[in-house]
XYZ file of C-alpha atoms in Angstrom:
766
model
C 0.000 0.000 0.000
C 1.355 3.404 -0.916
C 0.924 6.262 1.482
C 1.163 10.013 0.892
C 4.231 10.867 2.954
C 6.062 12.505 0.074
C 3.283 14.847 -1.037
C 3.092 18.357 0.304
C -0.677 18.292 0.230
C -3.550 16.020 -0.532
C -7.197 16.230 -1.310
C -9.422 17.805 1.287
C -12.296 15.468 1.954
C -13.091 12.051 0.554
C -16.425 12.740 -1.010
C -18.807 9.842 -0.744
C -20.334 10.603 -4.139
C -16.934 9.978 -5.676
C -15.859 7.034 -3.551
C -18.683 4.595 -3.814
C -20.865 3.108 -6.509
C -24.307 4.576 -7.012
C -26.043 1.865 -5.034
C -25.745 2.648 -1.302
C -24.727 -0.481 0.523
C -23.265 -0.788 4.032
C -19.539 -1.220 4.329
C -18.296 -4.731 4.813
C -16.098 -5.347 7.831
C -13.099 -5.607 5.546
C -13.924 -2.403 3.695
C -14.517 -0.459 6.905
C -11.076 -1.508 8.081
C -9.607 -0.374 4.790
C -11.254 3.023 5.073
C -10.016 3.479 8.631
C -6.498 2.550 7.533
C -6.515 5.115 4.720
C -7.777 7.853 7.015
C -5.014 7.054 9.509
C -2.445 7.240 6.717
C -3.573 10.766 5.858
C -3.704 11.885 9.486
C -0.238 10.491 10.238
C 1.447 11.828 7.123
C 2.296 15.275 8.589
C 1.003 16.739 5.349
C -0.413 20.216 5.342
C -4.104 19.820 4.527
C -5.215 22.007 1.657
C -8.476 23.808 1.142
C -8.147 23.058 -2.585
C -11.434 21.594 -3.776
C -10.669 18.041 -4.866
C -13.080 16.761 -7.429
C -10.039 15.238 -9.093
C -10.280 11.597 -8.107
C -8.711 8.556 -9.642
C -8.199 4.954 -8.699
C -5.609 2.223 -8.517
C -6.260 -1.355 -7.518
C -3.802 -2.528 -4.922
C -3.755 -6.068 -6.276
C -1.546 -5.017 -9.206
C 1.226 -3.899 -6.880
C 4.427 -5.852 -7.380
C 4.991 -8.064 -4.362
C 8.716 -8.203 -5.019
C 9.153 -4.475 -4.500
C 6.924 -3.780 -1.479
C 8.427 -1.955 1.477
C 7.437 0.006 4.501
C 6.658 3.515 3.263
C 7.625 4.972 6.607
C 11.261 4.273 5.787
C 11.181 6.923 3.114
C 10.049 10.449 3.944
C 11.273 12.352 0.929
C 9.647 15.649 0.140
C 7.615 16.683 -2.863
C 8.405 14.896 -6.112
C 5.815 16.833 -8.073
C 4.248 13.647 -9.441
C 0.589 12.724 -9.558
C -0.053 10.182 -6.843
C -3.023 7.915 -6.487
C -3.927 5.018 -4.266
C -6.881 2.849 -3.416
C -8.035 -0.494 -2.098
C -10.749 -2.769 -3.395
C -13.152 -5.083 -1.589
C -14.215 -8.515 -2.705
C -16.830 -7.036 -5.056
C -14.151 -4.844 -6.712
C -15.843 -1.691 -5.456
C -13.018 0.761 -5.294
C -12.339 3.108 -2.396
C -10.290 5.824 -4.056
C -8.566 9.103 -3.423
C -6.188 11.251 -5.412
C -3.001 12.863 -4.099
C -1.048 15.548 -5.881
C 1.232 18.472 -5.283
C -0.624 21.778 -5.106
C 2.258 23.928 -3.986
C 1.278 26.192 -6.884
C -2.296 27.184 -7.618
C -3.621 25.619 -10.785
C -6.700 24.083 -12.275
C -5.806 20.569 -13.290
C -9.214 19.810 -14.783
C -9.003 16.192 -13.678
C -12.624 15.673 -12.735
C -13.585 12.046 -13.173
C -17.078 10.802 -13.979
C -18.568 7.419 -14.736
C -17.872 7.813 -18.456
C -14.152 8.475 -18.050
C -12.348 5.394 -19.310
C -8.841 6.682 -19.902
C -7.007 7.930 -16.843
C -3.488 6.651 -16.441
C -2.226 6.165 -12.881
C 1.337 6.119 -11.607
C 2.285 5.102 -8.081
C 4.205 7.474 -5.830
C 7.824 7.559 -6.994
C 9.350 8.464 -3.632
C 7.854 5.497 -1.861
C 8.469 3.167 -4.746
C 6.904 3.123 -8.175
C 5.616 -0.354 -7.555
C 3.630 -0.596 -10.747
C 1.745 1.501 -13.205
C -1.725 1.005 -14.542
C -4.721 2.457 -16.332
C -8.282 2.765 -15.126
C -10.819 1.102 -17.391
C -14.571 1.544 -17.700
C -15.370 -1.060 -15.018
C -13.544 0.927 -12.360
C -10.752 -1.621 -12.220
C -7.112 -0.982 -12.876
C -5.259 -2.955 -15.466
C -1.460 -2.854 -15.275
C 0.477 -0.911 -17.861
C 4.044 -1.222 -19.071
C 5.855 1.479 -21.023
C 7.001 0.026 -24.348
C 8.488 3.029 -26.075
C 10.636 3.963 -29.027
C 12.716 7.049 -29.762
C 11.542 9.075 -32.745
C 13.085 12.520 -33.113
C 10.576 14.670 -34.986
C 13.417 16.958 -36.073
C 15.242 14.151 -37.921
C 12.416 13.307 -40.309
C 10.237 15.498 -42.513
C 6.802 16.271 -41.008
C 5.092 14.596 -43.976
C 6.581 11.292 -42.742
C 5.643 11.636 -39.069
C 2.373 9.654 -39.433
C 4.146 6.805 -41.249
C 6.875 6.449 -38.608
C 4.417 6.638 -35.685
C 2.087 4.075 -37.265
C 4.960 1.646 -37.907
C 6.113 1.978 -34.318
C 2.595 1.210 -33.138
C 2.475 -1.856 -35.402
C 5.661 -3.085 -33.716
C 3.786 -3.255 -30.408
C 4.898 0.036 -28.879
C 2.491 2.198 -26.892
C 4.749 5.238 -26.380
C 6.831 7.626 -28.489
C 9.882 9.226 -26.856
C 11.497 12.368 -28.218
C 14.050 14.992 -27.326
C 13.420 18.700 -27.907
C 16.533 20.498 -29.259
C 16.834 24.005 -27.869
C 18.946 25.251 -30.790
C 16.243 24.263 -33.267
C 13.514 26.208 -31.480
C 15.573 29.257 -30.426
C 18.247 29.586 -33.144
C 18.735 33.240 -32.224
C 18.407 34.602 -28.714
C 14.776 35.559 -28.182
C 13.619 34.265 -31.588
C 11.411 31.216 -31.127
C 10.236 28.759 -33.771
C 7.492 26.276 -32.947
C 5.055 26.380 -35.847
C 6.681 25.407 -39.135
C 8.294 22.321 -40.626
C 10.630 20.436 -38.317
C 9.857 22.886 -35.487
C 6.094 22.154 -35.435
C 6.132 20.396 -32.087
C 2.397 20.798 -31.432
C 1.437 19.024 -34.644
C 3.783 16.169 -33.748
C 2.248 15.798 -30.282
C -1.244 15.829 -31.739
C -0.286 13.095 -34.193
C 0.997 10.865 -31.396
C -2.277 11.350 -29.533
C -4.326 10.646 -32.660
C -2.476 7.362 -33.027
C -3.590 6.405 -29.484
C -0.060 6.412 -28.125
C 1.617 8.031 -25.139
C 4.598 10.404 -25.219
C 7.759 10.742 -23.150
C 9.347 14.180 -23.531
C 12.999 14.998 -22.867
C 13.022 18.821 -22.918
C 16.219 19.498 -21.010
C 18.367 22.243 -22.504
C 21.029 19.641 -23.240
C 19.948 16.495 -25.111
C 23.200 14.957 -26.466
C 21.581 12.805 -29.220
C 24.733 13.192 -31.358
C 23.143 16.514 -32.327
C 24.964 19.816 -32.889
C 26.252 20.897 -29.437
C 23.831 18.498 -27.799
C 20.938 20.821 -28.624
C 22.404 23.867 -26.910
C 22.200 27.107 -28.939
C 25.586 28.381 -30.090
C 24.835 31.967 -29.044
C 25.383 30.928 -25.428
C 29.090 30.881 -26.265
C 29.146 34.633 -26.803
C 29.631 34.710 -23.034
C 33.338 34.016 -22.551
C 32.665 32.753 -19.036
C 29.722 30.537 -19.952
C 29.373 27.288 -18.065
C 26.545 25.257 -19.553
C 24.557 22.640 -17.623
C 25.216 24.498 -14.392
C 23.851 27.190 -12.114
C 25.854 29.799 -14.016
C 23.397 32.735 -13.843
C 23.498 33.539 -17.545
C 22.897 29.930 -18.477
C 19.915 29.581 -16.138
C 18.539 32.928 -17.310
C 18.685 31.830 -20.955
C 17.206 28.422 -20.104
C 14.373 29.989 -18.139
C 13.534 32.345 -21.013
C 13.368 29.399 -23.403
C 11.275 27.362 -20.977
C 8.839 30.264 -20.598
C 7.841 29.580 -24.216
C 8.295 25.799 -24.409
C 6.832 24.539 -21.137
C 3.359 26.101 -21.487
C 3.105 24.277 -24.823
C 4.041 20.983 -23.206
C 1.752 21.596 -20.253
C -1.254 21.709 -22.566
C -0.427 18.238 -23.883
C -0.013 16.410 -20.581
C -2.002 13.208 -20.305
C -3.672 13.948 -16.990
C -4.377 17.612 -17.468
C -7.137 17.946 -20.029
C -7.701 14.400 -21.148
C -6.612 15.297 -24.669
C -2.864 14.899 -24.332
C -0.373 12.088 -24.478
C 2.653 13.186 -22.388
C 3.172 10.907 -19.393
C 6.733 11.805 -18.334
C 9.355 14.562 -18.530
C 13.111 14.163 -18.239
C 14.832 16.681 -15.958
C 18.328 16.383 -17.469
C 19.998 14.028 -19.883
C 22.778 11.724 -18.657
C 23.898 14.470 -16.320
C 25.946 12.066 -14.229
C 28.371 11.776 -17.140
C 29.004 15.518 -16.958
C 28.547 16.729 -13.371
C 26.871 16.174 -10.019
C 25.427 19.582 -9.123
C 22.116 18.783 -7.426
C 21.285 22.483 -7.163
C 21.275 22.641 -10.952
C 18.931 19.666 -11.226
C 16.673 21.143 -8.569
C 16.571 24.427 -10.465
C 15.264 22.664 -13.564
C 12.663 20.761 -11.593
C 11.550 23.985 -9.952
C 11.009 25.606 -13.361
C 9.025 22.564 -14.504
C 6.768 22.903 -11.477
C 6.389 26.621 -11.987
C 4.959 25.971 -15.436
C 2.582 23.284 -14.156
C 4.248 20.194 -15.500
C 2.766 17.534 -13.236
C 3.433 14.215 -14.916
C 6.267 11.919 -13.913
C 9.740 13.443 -13.723
C 12.776 11.253 -14.343
C 16.528 11.278 -14.902
C 18.520 8.905 -17.108
C 22.151 7.840 -16.802
C 24.389 4.886 -17.433
C 24.731 2.474 -14.517
C 28.017 3.994 -13.297
C 26.643 7.549 -13.100
C 23.208 6.943 -11.561
C 24.013 8.561 -8.220
C 25.597 11.667 -9.747
C 22.781 12.354 -12.176
C 19.746 11.642 -9.997
C 17.663 13.444 -7.383
C 16.554 11.575 -4.286
C 12.844 11.804 -4.944
C 12.799 11.583 -8.738
C 12.461 8.449 -10.826
C 15.938 7.238 -11.855
C 16.267 5.250 -15.074
C 19.187 3.617 -16.841
C 20.711 3.642 -20.356
C 22.703 0.769 -21.841
C 23.249 -1.905 -24.492
C 24.053 -5.568 -23.773
C 24.910 -6.965 -20.314
C 21.253 -6.815 -19.294
C 21.607 -8.454 -15.899
C 24.516 -6.285 -14.771
C 22.763 -3.072 -15.739
C 19.383 -3.993 -14.290
C 20.962 -5.247 -11.052
C 22.792 -1.938 -10.717
C 19.547 -0.008 -11.122
C 17.795 -2.257 -8.593
C 20.661 -1.730 -6.178
C 20.391 2.039 -6.618
C 16.594 2.266 -6.414
C 15.309 -1.086 -5.095
C 11.733 0.116 -4.641
C 11.166 1.852 -7.965
C 9.588 0.490 -11.075
C 12.468 -0.294 -13.438
C 12.787 1.692 -16.632
C 15.411 1.530 -19.364
C 15.196 5.024 -20.847
C 17.610 4.146 -23.610
C 18.117 0.600 -24.773
C 20.540 1.212 -27.621
C 19.381 -0.758 -30.651
C 22.492 0.068 -32.677
C 25.064 2.857 -32.786
C 26.211 5.907 -34.737
C 29.079 6.504 -37.148
C 32.014 8.920 -37.259
C 33.530 10.310 -40.447
C 36.536 8.173 -41.305
C 35.488 5.376 -38.987
C 33.922 1.992 -39.625
C 30.166 1.452 -39.826
C 28.776 0.549 -36.402
C 25.836 -1.678 -35.510
C 26.556 -1.655 -31.777
C 28.377 0.323 -29.127
C 31.305 -2.071 -28.990
C 31.383 -3.665 -32.414
C 28.768 -5.710 -34.221
C 25.374 -6.033 -32.576
C 23.526 -8.554 -34.691
C 19.784 -9.068 -34.837
C 20.242 -12.423 -33.108
C 22.164 -10.855 -30.210
C 19.529 -8.140 -29.979
C 16.772 -10.756 -29.795
C 18.454 -12.596 -26.912
C 18.850 -9.390 -24.925
C 15.281 -8.273 -25.563
C 13.894 -11.640 -24.459
C 15.943 -11.355 -21.278
C 14.399 -7.943 -20.569
C 10.760 -8.604 -21.420
C 10.207 -12.358 -21.220
C 12.685 -13.836 -18.767
C 13.435 -11.179 -16.149
C 12.159 -11.585 -12.597
C 11.465 -7.845 -12.588
C 8.772 -5.743 -14.178
C 10.669 -3.581 -16.668
C 9.546 -0.756 -18.919
C 11.833 0.283 -21.736
C 12.457 2.719 -24.537
C 14.280 1.632 -27.688
C 16.904 4.240 -28.600
C 16.699 4.652 -31.506
C 13.613 2.962 -32.928
C 13.873 5.272 -35.917
C 17.073 7.276 -36.268
C 16.490 9.477 -39.293
C 18.841 12.085 -40.726
C 21.015 14.934 -39.476
C 19.862 17.305 -42.180
C 21.876 20.437 -42.791
C 24.639 21.152 -40.268
C 22.939 19.450 -37.316
C 25.255 16.496 -36.687
C 27.473 16.803 -33.636
C 30.878 15.532 -32.639
C 32.590 13.799 -29.738
C 35.708 14.925 -27.966
C 36.971 13.033 -24.957
C 39.955 14.070 -22.831
C 41.936 11.096 -24.137
C 40.917 11.332 -27.790
C 40.735 13.838 -30.611
C 37.592 15.457 -31.889
C 35.471 13.089 -34.005
C 32.602 14.513 -36.099
C 29.540 12.407 -36.877
C 28.154 11.540 -40.285
C 24.938 12.946 -41.747
C 22.903 9.755 -41.491
C 21.492 8.833 -38.092
C 20.289 5.453 -39.320
C 21.733 3.949 -36.113
C 21.121 0.387 -37.395
C 17.703 0.964 -35.825
C 14.541 -1.162 -36.218
C 13.326 1.352 -38.805
C 15.938 2.391 -41.345
C 16.748 5.966 -42.353
C 14.081 5.649 -45.076
C 11.548 4.310 -42.548
C 11.694 0.661 -43.623
C 11.519 -2.251 -41.154
C 14.766 -4.128 -40.528
C 15.414 -7.506 -38.913
C 15.474 -5.809 -35.526
C 11.968 -4.436 -36.181
C 10.477 -7.893 -36.697
C 12.302 -9.203 -33.630
C 10.720 -6.480 -31.494
C 7.324 -7.232 -32.997
C 7.580 -10.956 -32.227
C 8.983 -10.546 -28.719
C 6.325 -7.976 -27.781
C 3.655 -10.348 -29.117
C 4.955 -13.045 -26.746
C 5.197 -10.471 -23.966
C 1.511 -9.559 -24.251
C 0.590 -13.248 -24.396
C 2.442 -13.717 -21.102
C 0.741 -10.614 -19.679
C -2.818 -10.642 -21.070
C -4.106 -8.026 -18.631
C -1.786 -5.259 -19.759
C -3.295 -2.118 -21.210
C -1.785 -1.420 -24.619
C -2.876 1.894 -26.129
C -4.001 5.405 -25.196
C -7.733 5.560 -25.875
C -11.137 5.106 -24.272
C -11.373 1.455 -23.455
C -14.754 0.416 -24.817
C -13.180 -2.943 -25.660
C -9.995 -4.585 -24.489
C -6.773 -3.965 -26.369
C -5.229 -6.852 -28.207
C -1.924 -6.624 -30.024
C -1.774 -8.377 -33.366
C 1.208 -8.525 -35.692
C 0.695 -6.468 -38.841
C 3.489 -6.301 -41.395
C 4.418 -2.678 -42.163
C 4.930 -1.383 -45.672
C 8.302 -0.770 -47.294
C 8.708 2.479 -49.192
C 9.556 2.371 -52.878
C 12.935 3.716 -53.946
C 13.767 5.426 -57.190
C 16.944 5.309 -59.270
C 16.848 8.346 -61.537
C 20.327 7.684 -62.889
C 23.161 9.996 -63.845
C 22.720 13.777 -63.753
C 25.272 16.014 -65.446
C 26.695 19.102 -63.783
C 25.525 22.151 -65.679
C 27.330 25.053 -64.060
C 29.387 26.373 -61.165
C 30.316 29.465 -59.182
C 33.837 30.337 -58.145
C 34.719 30.993 -54.537
C 35.130 34.687 -55.305
C 31.621 34.776 -56.754
C 30.261 33.044 -53.675
C 31.809 35.610 -51.338
C 30.339 38.443 -53.372
C 26.805 37.004 -53.319
C 24.852 38.494 -50.409
C 22.268 35.691 -50.640
C 24.928 33.114 -49.856
C 27.056 35.011 -47.347
C 27.017 37.612 -44.609
C 29.926 40.051 -44.483
C 31.506 41.696 -41.416
C 34.473 43.967 -40.831
C 36.562 43.003 -37.825
C 39.237 45.239 -36.296
C 40.122 43.203 -33.223
C 40.027 39.828 -34.902
C 40.029 37.365 -36.152
C 37.297 36.311 -33.613
C 35.616 32.909 -33.529
C 32.257 32.087 -35.128
C 30.230 32.851 -32.030
C 31.854 36.257 -31.510
C 31.362 37.527 -35.050
C 28.174 39.562 -35.337
C 26.954 42.804 -36.802
C 26.236 45.839 -34.692
C 23.013 45.563 -32.678
C 22.725 41.827 -33.434
C 22.652 39.146 -30.771
C 23.613 36.170 -32.892
C 27.031 35.299 -34.219
C 27.878 32.747 -36.869
C 26.245 29.484 -35.935
C 26.812 26.782 -38.544
C 28.554 26.111 -41.820
C 31.752 27.952 -42.783
C 33.547 31.108 -41.718
C 36.010 32.877 -44.024
C 38.714 35.332 -42.878
C 40.403 37.597 -45.447
C 43.377 39.918 -44.796
C 44.243 42.446 -47.510
C 47.155 44.151 -45.730
C 49.601 41.311 -45.368
C 51.720 42.518 -48.307
C 53.021 45.321 -46.106
C 54.746 42.725 -43.924
C 56.315 40.565 -46.612
C 59.918 40.893 -47.721
C 61.361 39.489 -50.906
C 63.705 36.517 -50.698
C 62.612 35.815 -47.121
C 60.403 32.982 -45.975
C 57.462 34.031 -43.866
C 54.900 31.911 -42.077
C 51.563 32.182 -40.272
C 50.861 30.325 -37.021
C 47.398 29.812 -35.515
C 47.605 28.064 -32.113
C 43.937 27.005 -32.024
C 41.458 26.383 -34.835
C 38.296 24.295 -35.322
C 37.780 22.418 -37.584
C 38.958 21.884 -41.227
C 40.877 24.723 -42.895
C 41.746 25.764 -46.444
C 44.152 28.649 -46.957
C 44.101 30.652 -50.180
C 46.723 33.241 -51.213
C 46.129 35.404 -54.287
C 43.269 33.079 -55.249
C 45.378 29.885 -55.067
C 45.123 27.144 -52.419
C 48.410 26.962 -50.486
C 47.465 24.910 -47.421
C 44.844 22.426 -46.168
C 44.276 20.826 -42.766
C 41.717 18.446 -41.261
C 39.642 18.450 -38.084
C 42.335 16.425 -36.358
C 44.691 19.425 -36.545
C 43.939 21.688 -33.599
C 46.674 24.182 -34.529
C 48.169 25.040 -37.900
C 51.272 26.649 -39.371
C 51.929 27.430 -43.028
C 54.319 29.369 -45.259
C 53.104 32.542 -46.981
C 54.327 33.276 -50.542
C 56.277 36.523 -50.701
C 53.990 37.962 -53.410
C 50.777 37.526 -51.398
C 48.374 40.462 -51.735
C 45.448 38.909 -49.927
C 45.252 35.942 -47.600
C 42.022 33.983 -47.053
C 41.501 31.333 -44.362
C 38.388 29.144 -44.735
C 37.302 27.230 -41.631
C 34.577 24.583 -41.666
C 32.491 23.900 -38.560
C 32.015 20.116 -38.594
C 29.623 20.138 -35.643
C 29.985 21.202 -32.032
C 30.732 18.686 -29.321
C 27.605 16.852 -28.191
C 28.938 14.718 -25.343
C 31.641 14.761 -22.704
C 33.255 17.075 -20.210
C 34.510 19.518 -22.865
C 31.133 20.938 -23.914
C 32.139 24.474 -22.992
C 35.043 24.234 -25.451
C 32.820 24.039 -28.515
C 33.621 27.340 -30.193
C 34.403 27.177 -33.888
C 36.573 29.047 -36.371
C 39.885 30.656 -35.447
C 40.101 30.425 -31.678
C 43.346 32.268 -31.009
C 45.617 34.943 -32.421
C 46.882 34.793 -35.987
C 50.624 35.392 -35.714
C 52.871 36.514 -38.564
C 56.365 35.052 -38.083
C 55.377 34.475 -34.427
C 55.865 38.210 -33.857
C 53.056 40.289 -35.320
C 49.397 39.731 -34.565
C 47.032 40.166 -37.523
C 43.840 41.867 -36.301
C 42.242 43.469 -39.379
C 39.975 41.015 -41.201
C 37.016 40.917 -43.524
C 34.856 38.019 -42.357
C 32.271 36.157 -44.435
C 29.854 33.646 -42.934
C 28.560 30.863 -45.196
C 25.646 29.410 -43.288
C 23.452 28.926 -46.361
C 20.475 29.912 -44.215
C 18.636 31.790 -46.959
C 18.358 28.783 -49.215
C 19.809 28.067 -52.607
C 16.868 28.125 -55.002
C 17.296 31.741 -56.082
C 20.913 31.452 -57.164
C 21.359 32.349 -60.843
C 24.054 33.311 -63.366
C 25.964 30.037 -63.339
C 29.248 29.619 -65.179
C 28.500 26.859 -67.633
C 30.676 23.787 -67.132
C 31.935 22.276 -70.382
C 31.572 18.498 -70.448
C 34.156 16.539 -72.395
C 33.657 12.810 -72.665
C 37.413 12.315 -72.691
C 37.814 13.586 -69.125
C 34.436 12.469 -67.764
C 36.178 10.295 -65.154
C 38.971 12.727 -64.332
C 39.328 14.017 -60.791
C 39.688 17.790 -61.011
C 41.380 19.702 -58.216
C 39.834 22.933 -56.972
C 43.081 24.864 -56.932
C 41.313 28.207 -56.540
C 39.268 27.255 -53.497
C 35.818 25.723 -52.946
C 33.133 26.046 -55.610
C 29.386 25.701 -55.876
C 28.090 23.277 -58.529
C 24.659 23.092 -60.122
C 22.903 20.014 -61.565
C 19.321 20.481 -62.848
C 17.061 17.558 -63.793
C 13.425 16.861 -64.653
C 10.908 14.329 -63.362
C 8.276 13.835 -66.032
C 5.866 11.536 -64.206
C 4.681 12.355 -60.691
C 4.143 8.634 -60.037
C 7.883 8.041 -60.376
C 8.696 10.331 -57.442
C 10.106 8.034 -54.763
C 12.681 8.087 -51.992
C 16.168 8.071 -53.453
C 19.859 8.502 -52.559
C 22.431 10.963 -53.858
C 25.560 9.093 -54.877
C 28.822 10.956 -55.450
C 31.535 9.068 -57.279
C 35.265 9.210 -56.505
C 35.617 12.523 -58.334
C 33.976 14.323 -55.426
C 35.679 14.615 -52.034
C 33.944 16.672 -49.388
C 31.200 19.246 -49.073
C 27.513 19.969 -48.577
C 24.599 18.917 -50.804
C 21.282 20.676 -51.454
C 18.153 19.376 -53.189
C 15.764 22.064 -54.429
C 17.307 24.456 -51.910
C 16.999 22.063 -48.943
C 20.251 21.288 -47.107
C 20.633 17.489 -47.128
C 23.835 17.588 -45.080
C 27.538 16.892 -45.381
C 29.158 14.301 -47.640
C 32.748 13.016 -47.494
C 34.451 10.339 -49.551
C 36.245 8.887 -46.523
C 32.909 7.369 -45.445
C 31.585 5.196 -44.029
C 28.478 6.957 -45.394
C 28.800 7.373 -49.172
C 25.234 8.347 -50.160
C 22.791 10.959 -48.860
C 19.135 10.081 -48.292
C 16.606 12.192 -50.234
C 12.986 11.854 -49.056
C 10.474 11.867 -51.898
C 8.762 14.904 -50.343
C 11.734 17.027 -51.464
C 11.234 16.151 -55.131
C 8.743 17.665 -57.565
C 7.172 16.834 -60.897
C 9.004 18.877 -63.479
C 12.092 20.953 -62.692
C 14.453 19.945 -59.836
C 18.034 20.890 -59.042
C 20.919 19.660 -56.911
C 23.712 21.932 -55.709
C 27.030 20.906 -54.202
C 29.376 23.125 -52.225
C 32.582 21.176 -52.834
C 35.859 21.903 -51.033
C 38.584 19.914 -52.795
C 37.816 18.078 -56.065
C 34.941 17.775 -58.494
C 33.535 15.656 -61.296
C 31.194 16.134 -64.222
C 28.174 14.171 -62.938
C 26.332 12.789 -59.942
C 23.784 9.990 -59.639
C 20.492 9.227 -57.890
C 20.359 5.559 -56.830
C 17.818 3.341 -55.069
C 20.150 1.779 -52.463
C 22.234 3.442 -49.758
C 25.976 2.802 -49.850
C 27.817 2.445 -46.535
C 31.338 1.115 -46.041
C 31.499 -1.782 -43.600
């Protein structure tokens, strides 16, 4: 039996009209004893009684409580956990004596009134005293147990037109919950400029779709999300503060986070499951794997306080790997674990840490992600085959002695469109940027097709529900019982449109002079990093893409017949140096400092720096600035401070670019690799689709003539490509193609060819 020791307040009076069935029958001896016990629990709880009118009643049947996790509630007297709490007992006729407990430390109207027609209220037990089980009230006033079977689907990694398809396929796999992060830098790309209504930012439409598909939602809205996403979701403008300390109680960080939450959290509040009966959100993460970064409980408490201030009143939780559980958790908040393989060791560690809580795997890693220049990964530590995955999943759901809820991370990985992929940098290793695809070897592929791991999940969950026939499955009014049946999902058609010739190009000089493609700044105390460069009265610096530094006064320092050099102690990431329009030096992201010789006849010097993605995980998050990060020293003596800076973020799109230099195509050199000796160029390849019925998902394939750059389809930034792999094709969703005229543009850094190709199969190096 769960008591109410951890709540700050509870309902006022137990109203008889809400507690008993319509027929008035005398209490049985057993039921009278139960009522007396409940009243004593309230009286002995030392809880401040509230005058809040409590018509908000709900019920939980005590017979679904896990016997293996029962304990004396008096041993745990934690304070408010801001979670809905409900408890009840049932007599032999299943007439439920019920009352509802909740935190009302802030005035609010929860609109949780229950009547005889309400068939869809989810109930969670009190976290502080042990989340013994979870269940859902059905129309017969009984509680059926409920298990979270969730999958990660990041709405920002798939086009909105495909959201219904991915959600439906996840439901067909047996899942009842969709889990997603919310990336701060997507929704507040500039300080004080919020985007929540269009395209990949349309969070409300995504939440409504989940609800329409009768599924629940787990939201992870912490400012930092990791997710192998650009700077872990943090907005780059935070780094304009030279003293910034993210994921901390640094006042400027908390101020910025609070401002963002003032817009985001009211949106989420409206879509909570228990608030208006029209939402799907059942849980909110406080912070993401914080134990791997710090252990500041004041910071975690600050986030929880903001959540409460904006009336988030579903379950709160933290998630960490098994070694960091204590550092990343709060005493009275649900602690969950993230891992792959070694099921028993990880679950035992979570049980040891929180023996009385319902067990939840917030991230069961179905595969893994890839780095540029690395090998293709299917698991965290090498190959993770479908057979190995099946054995582990059966151990979790079918053979464990514990009741376990879980979330598959990722169930659908998707794509890091544009410049949104992140990078890792550990103290003992160099910076490693991630590829554009976030396929993750997940149950649903990057194109949304089921893989072997999908069908394994489907079959294991089918067996799981057969072992547990009383489990509630979906989020809807329960006029009839749920029953999960295996339905084979569809596989999308792929199109191979063949070879497309390059029509034209633009030189690097033309690119810099095009105000649609670039933003230009004059810097007198430079060179400044990307985040510092901004126009007067602007709050945002350069965020993504490329930054270009040009010095036109270096000739005054050069002397004939003497060798001169430039040294830059810190730079991130790739660099190309051009003198008098000719490339003289190139470095990669593995070079944190550079030094190069300057020709004695140099009139202008240009340094191009590519941002390959800010660090998304590890202790070095605050060291994520990009561009030139230190002084530019001439002969180690003279500091160069006067620069013209261009930012190539390609934010304004590419569709309006005209006046291309026509590229002559000669069959004799069709397979020749041509060096870009004058710096990067922009290439243009138009093509037509005659029949609308032939528009299908496809992949952009770049042969060995192309080396590294960024690809655009009809003005949409598909992401980075690089011949070193392992990813050698870029996924193009059919929604980005049109009947009639289409065009592909490539911003290539090193070499180019005369054609590209659209193929029907992705190419990934093993």
